[in-house]
Structures are given as structure tokens and as C-alpha cells.
CSV table of C-alpha atoms in Angstrom, one decimal:
chain,number,residue,atom,x,y,z
A,1,MET,CA,26.6,17.8,-56.6
A,2,THR,CA,28.7,15.2,-54.7
A,3,SER,CA,28.9,17.4,-51.6
A,4,LEU,CA,25.1,17.8,-51.7
A,5,ILE,CA,24.5,14.1,-51.8
A,6,THR,CA,27.1,13.6,-49.0
A,7,ASN,CA,25.3,16.2,-46.8
A,8,LEU,CA,21.9,14.6,-47.5
A,9,ILE,CA,23.3,11.2,-46.4
A,10,LYS,CA,24.7,12.8,-43.2
A,11,VAL,CA,21.3,14.4,-42.4
A,12,PHE,CA,19.6,11.1,-43.0
A,13,VAL,CA,22.0,9.2,-40.7
A,14,ILE,CA,21.8,11.8,-37.9
A,15,THR,CA,17.9,11.6,-38.1
A,16,ILE,CA,18.1,7.8,-37.8
A,17,LEU,CA,20.4,8.0,-34.8
A,18,LEU,CA,18.3,10.6,-33.0
A,19,ALA,CA,15.2,8.5,-33.5
A,20,GLY,CA,17.0,5.6,-31.9
A,21,CYS,CA,18.1,7.6,-28.8
A,22,SER,CA,14.6,7.3,-27.3
A,23,SER,CA,13.1,4.0,-26.5
A,24,LEU,CA,9.8,5.5,-27.6
A,25,GLY,CA,11.3,6.0,-31.1
A,26,GLY,CA,8.7,4.0,-33.0
A,27,LEU,CA,7.8,0.7,-31.5
A,28,LYS,CA,4.1,0.5,-30.5
A,29,GLY,CA,3.7,-0.3,-26.8
A,30,THR,CA,7.2,0.9,-25.8
A,31,GLU,CA,7.2,2.7,-22.4
A,32,GLU,CA,9.7,5.2,-21.0
A,33,ARG,CA,10.0,7.3,-17.9
A,34,VAL,CA,10.1,10.9,-19.0
A,35,GLU,CA,9.9,12.8,-15.6
A,36,ALA,CA,10.1,12.2,-11.9
A,37,SER,CA,9.4,14.4,-8.8
A,38,GLY,CA,12.9,14.0,-7.4
A,39,LYS,CA,15.0,11.3,-5.8
A,40,MET,CA,13.1,8.1,-5.1
A,41,PRO,CA,12.7,7.6,-1.3
A,42,PRO,CA,14.7,4.6,0.1
A,43,ILE,CA,11.7,2.6,1.2
A,44,ILE,CA,10.3,2.8,-2.3
A,45,SER,CA,13.5,1.9,-4.0
A,46,LYS,CA,13.7,-1.2,-1.8
A,47,GLY,CA,10.4,-2.4,-3.2
A,48,ILE,CA,8.8,-3.0,0.2
A,49,TRP,CA,5.5,-1.7,1.5
A,50,HIS,CA,6.2,-1.6,5.3
A,51,GLU,CA,9.2,-0.6,7.4
A,52,GLU,CA,9.8,0.2,11.0
A,53,GLU,CA,12.1,3.0,12.1
A,54,GLY,CA,12.5,3.8,15.8
A,55,ASN,CA,9.1,4.3,17.3
A,56,LYS,CA,7.4,4.8,13.9
A,57,LYS,CA,5.9,2.5,11.3
A,58,ASN,CA,5.8,3.5,7.6
A,59,TYR,CA,3.5,2.0,4.9
A,60,VAL,CA,3.8,2.5,1.2
A,61,GLY,CA,1.0,2.8,-1.4
A,62,PHE,CA,1.3,2.7,-5.1
A,63,SER,CA,-0.9,3.7,-8.1
A,64,ASP,CA,-0.3,3.2,-11.8
A,65,GLN,CA,-1.7,4.1,-15.2
A,66,ILE,CA,-3.5,7.3,-13.9
A,67,HIS,CA,-3.6,10.3,-16.2
A,68,ASP,CA,-4.2,12.9,-13.4
A,69,LEU,CA,-1.3,13.5,-11.0
A,70,ASP,CA,-3.5,14.5,-8.0
A,71,ILE,CA,-5.6,11.4,-8.4
A,72,ALA,CA,-2.5,9.2,-8.7
A,73,LEU,CA,-1.1,10.5,-5.4
A,74,ARG,CA,-4.4,10.3,-3.6
A,75,SER,CA,-4.9,6.7,-4.8
A,76,ALA,CA,-1.4,5.8,-3.5
A,77,GLU,CA,-2.2,7.4,-0.1
A,78,LEU,CA,-5.4,5.5,0.2
A,79,GLU,CA,-3.6,2.2,-0.6
A,80,ALA,CA,-0.9,3.0,2.0
A,81,LYS,CA,-3.6,3.5,4.6
A,82,LYS,CA,-5.2,0.3,3.5
A,83,HIS,CA,-1.9,-1.6,4.0
A,84,LEU,CA,-1.7,-0.1,7.5
A,85,ILE,CA,-5.2,-1.3,8.5
A,86,GLU,CA,-4.6,-4.7,6.9
A,87,SER,CA,-1.5,-5.0,9.0
A,88,ILE,CA,-3.6,-4.3,12.1
A,89,ALA,CA,-6.2,-6.9,11.1
A,90,THR,CA,-3.5,-9.5,10.5
A,91,GLU,CA,-1.9,-8.9,13.9
A,92,LEU,CA,-5.3,-9.2,15.6
A,93,ARG,CA,-6.1,-12.4,13.9
A,94,ILE,CA,-2.8,-13.9,15.1
A,95,GLU,CA,-3.3,-12.5,18.6
A,96,GLY,CA,-6.9,-13.6,18.8
A,97,THR,CA,-6.0,-17.3,18.4
A,98,ARG,CA,-3.3,-17.3,21.0
A,99,GLY,CA,-4.0,-19.6,23.8
A,100,GLN,CA,-6.9,-21.3,21.8
A,101,SER,CA,-6.8,-25.0,21.0
A,102,GLY,CA,-8.9,-27.6,19.2
A,103,PHE,CA,-12.4,-26.6,18.1
A,104,ASP,CA,-12.2,-23.2,19.9
A,105,LYS,CA,-9.1,-22.3,17.9
A,106,GLU,CA,-10.6,-23.3,14.7
A,107,ALA,CA,-13.9,-21.4,15.3
A,108,VAL,CA,-12.2,-18.3,16.7
A,109,GLY,CA,-9.7,-18.3,13.8
A,110,ARG,CA,-12.4,-18.5,11.3
A,111,PHE,CA,-14.2,-15.5,12.9
A,112,PHE,CA,-11.0,-13.4,12.8
A,113,GLU,CA,-10.2,-14.5,9.3
A,114,ASP,CA,-13.7,-13.8,8.0
A,115,SER,CA,-13.6,-10.4,9.8
A,116,GLN,CA,-10.4,-9.1,8.2
A,117,THR,CA,-12.0,-7.5,5.2
A,118,TRP,CA,-14.8,-6.1,7.4
A,119,LEU,CA,-12.2,-4.7,9.8
A,120,THR,CA,-10.3,-3.0,7.0
A,121,ASP,CA,-13.5,-1.2,6.1
A,122,ASN,CA,-14.7,-0.3,9.6
A,123,VAL,CA,-11.6,0.5,11.7
A,124,LYS,CA,-10.7,4.2,12.0
A,125,VAL,CA,-7.0,5.0,12.6
A,126,SER,CA,-5.9,8.2,14.4
A,127,GLY,CA,-2.4,9.6,14.1
A,128,ALA,CA,-1.6,8.3,10.6
A,129,ILE,CA,0.0,11.1,8.5
A,130,LEU,CA,1.1,11.4,5.0
A,131,LEU,CA,4.9,11.5,5.3
A,132,ASN,CA,6.1,11.8,1.7
A,133,THR,CA,5.0,11.3,-1.9
A,134,TYR,CA,6.9,10.5,-5.1
A,135,TRP,CA,5.7,10.3,-8.7
A,136,GLU,CA,6.9,9.4,-12.1
A,137,LYS,CA,5.5,10.4,-15.4
A,138,TRP,CA,5.7,7.7,-18.1
A,139,GLY,CA,5.1,7.8,-21.8
A,140,LYS,CA,3.7,4.9,-23.9
A,141,ARG,CA,3.6,4.9,-27.7
A,142,SER,CA,0.3,3.9,-29.1
A,143,SER,CA,0.1,3.9,-32.9
A,144,ASP,CA,1.3,7.4,-34.0
A,145,GLU,CA,1.0,9.2,-30.6
A,146,ILE,CA,2.4,9.0,-27.1
A,147,ASN,CA,0.1,8.7,-24.2
A,148,TYR,CA,1.3,9.9,-20.8
A,149,TYR,CA,0.4,8.6,-17.4
A,150,TYR,CA,1.6,8.7,-13.8
A,151,ARG,CA,2.8,6.3,-11.2
A,152,GLY,CA,2.3,7.6,-7.8
A,153,TYR,CA,3.7,6.5,-4.4
A,154,ALA,CA,2.8,7.6,-0.9
A,155,ILE,CA,4.4,6.9,2.4
A,156,VAL,CA,2.1,7.0,5.4
A,157,GLU,CA,3.6,7.2,8.9
A,158,ILE,CA,2.1,6.2,12.3
A,159,SER,CA,3.7,6.0,15.7
A,160,LYS,CA,3.8,2.6,17.4
A,161,ALA,CA,1.7,4.1,20.3
A,162,ASP,CA,-1.1,5.1,17.8
A,163,TYR,CA,-0.8,1.8,16.1
A,164,GLU,CA,-1.4,0.0,19.4
A,165,LYS,CA,-4.4,2.3,20.0
A,166,ALA,CA,-5.8,1.4,16.6
A,167,LYS,CA,-5.5,-2.4,17.5
A,168,ILE,CA,-7.5,-1.8,20.7
A,169,SER,CA,-10.1,0.1,18.6
A,170,GLY,CA,-10.2,-2.8,16.2
A,171,LEU,CA,-10.8,-5.2,19.0
A,172,ASP,CA,-13.7,-3.1,20.3
A,173,ARG,CA,-15.3,-3.3,16.9
A,174,LEU,CA,-14.7,-7.1,16.8
A,175,ILE,CA,-16.3,-7.5,20.2
A,176,ASP,CA,-19.4,-5.6,19.0
A,177,LYS,CA,-19.5,-7.8,15.9
A,178,ALA,CA,-19.2,-11.0,17.9
A,179,ILE,CA,-22.0,-9.9,20.2
A,180,LEU,CA,-24.2,-9.0,17.3
A,181,GLU,CA,-23.5,-12.5,15.8
A,182,LYS,CA,-24.0,-14.2,19.2
A,183,ASN,CA,-20.5,-15.7,18.8
A,184,ARG,CA,-19.5,-16.2,22.4
A,185,GLN,CA,-16.2,-17.9,21.6
A,186,ALA,CA,-15.1,-15.1,19.4
A,187,GLU,CA,-16.3,-12.5,21.9
A,188,ARG,CA,-14.4,-14.1,24.7
A,189,ALA,CA,-11.2,-14.4,22.6
A,190,ALA,CA,-11.4,-10.7,21.5
A,191,ARG,CA,-11.9,-9.6,25.1
A,192,GLU,CA,-8.9,-11.7,26.3
A,193,THR,CA,-6.8,-10.3,23.5
A,194,LYS,CA,-7.7,-6.8,24.4
A,195,GLU,CA,-6.8,-7.5,28.0
A,196,ARG,CA,-3.4,-8.9,27.0
A,197,LEU,CA,-2.7,-5.8,24.9
A,198,LEU,CA,-3.8,-3.4,27.5
A,199,HIS,CA,-1.8,-5.2,30.3
A,200,PRO,CA,1.2,-6.9,28.6
A,201,GLY,CA,2.7,-8.0,31.9
A,202,GLY,CA,-0.5,-9.7,33.1
A,203,SER,CA,-1.0,-13.4,33.4
A,204,ASN,CA,-4.2,-13.9,31.4
A,205,GLU,CA,-3.2,-17.2,29.8
């Protein structure tokens, strides 16, 4: 009888220990990574969304709380491409106000600033490729069950040459927009910026 009680106590203790081995053991809202696609790429582990390497530019996109793996990775790829276009739009805004001063700089800066979201939706980028993906499967305890979801990451790569071509394409779209809005200052600034980018060694300022 004593040995039976001792064995039952052992089984009970082992059960408690095993339950405690997982952070999903019993606390509602507890999350734990349960699976990953492989080793996390360095750019993702650094926690950055943009990196240059040689003549290439890489952009990272991220998605979270998605229950379908394909959708998680596709969403991450779309966000990476969005980061790429946002980078182009930001550079064009900075370039577009170079050489401007006073009221002209303020008016032109406002045009480029207001056009950033529009540019993100209207610029087409050629040469951007999906370089790599990485995903993690996570579990979250909710009441008496565990809900699983994915975190997806995508790395989009573009050559610096294609990146510069995309900037020229963006300027062409901005020139059309300025003409449509009859904004002569912005049109002139966009044309001057395009000329500088096409002929870096020129003396346009």
C-alpha cells in the first residue's frame, strides 16, 4: 500500500513538472513559438527593414497573427515592396527641395510631402525580386484551447540601377501630377530633379 501511494505521488509530481515545461502550460494569453522555417536570415535578426549590400538594396516586410501560411508570406512580401516604394518617395521628396529656398521651398516641399502616399500607390517598380522568406508558427492559449498563427517575413531585393530607374519613373509621374494640378513650381522642381539624377555630373544648380 505504501509503495502504491509513493508511485501515485511520483506520477503526480512528474505530471506537474511536464505541464510546467511549456510556457503554454495553462496561463490564458501565453504565447510560444512552436515551429520555424529554418535559421532566421541576418537582416531579420537585426530587426532592420532596409540594408544595402554591394550593388543591391534589400527591404524586409513583416506580417503577424495570420492563420494561413501562404497569406502570411504574401502579406510580408507586399509590405517589403511598400517599404521599397516609400524609400523612393522619401528620397524624391528630399531631392525635390534641393536648391529651393523661401516660399518656393515651402510650396514644393508641401507638394512632394502630400504626394508621398499617392506615389506609393502609383509607382511601378521593375527589377524587384523576392529574395527570401522566413516564417514562425506561434501558439497562444485561449481558455482551454491553443490557437495557432504565423509570423511571416519576406526580403525583397532590387539592384541600385533598377532603384534609380524607379526614381526616374516616379519623377515622371510627379511631373504629370504637377501639370494636372497646374503647379508650375512643383513641375519645375521635379524636372530639375530628374535632370540632376539623369546627369549627376551636370551643373544644374
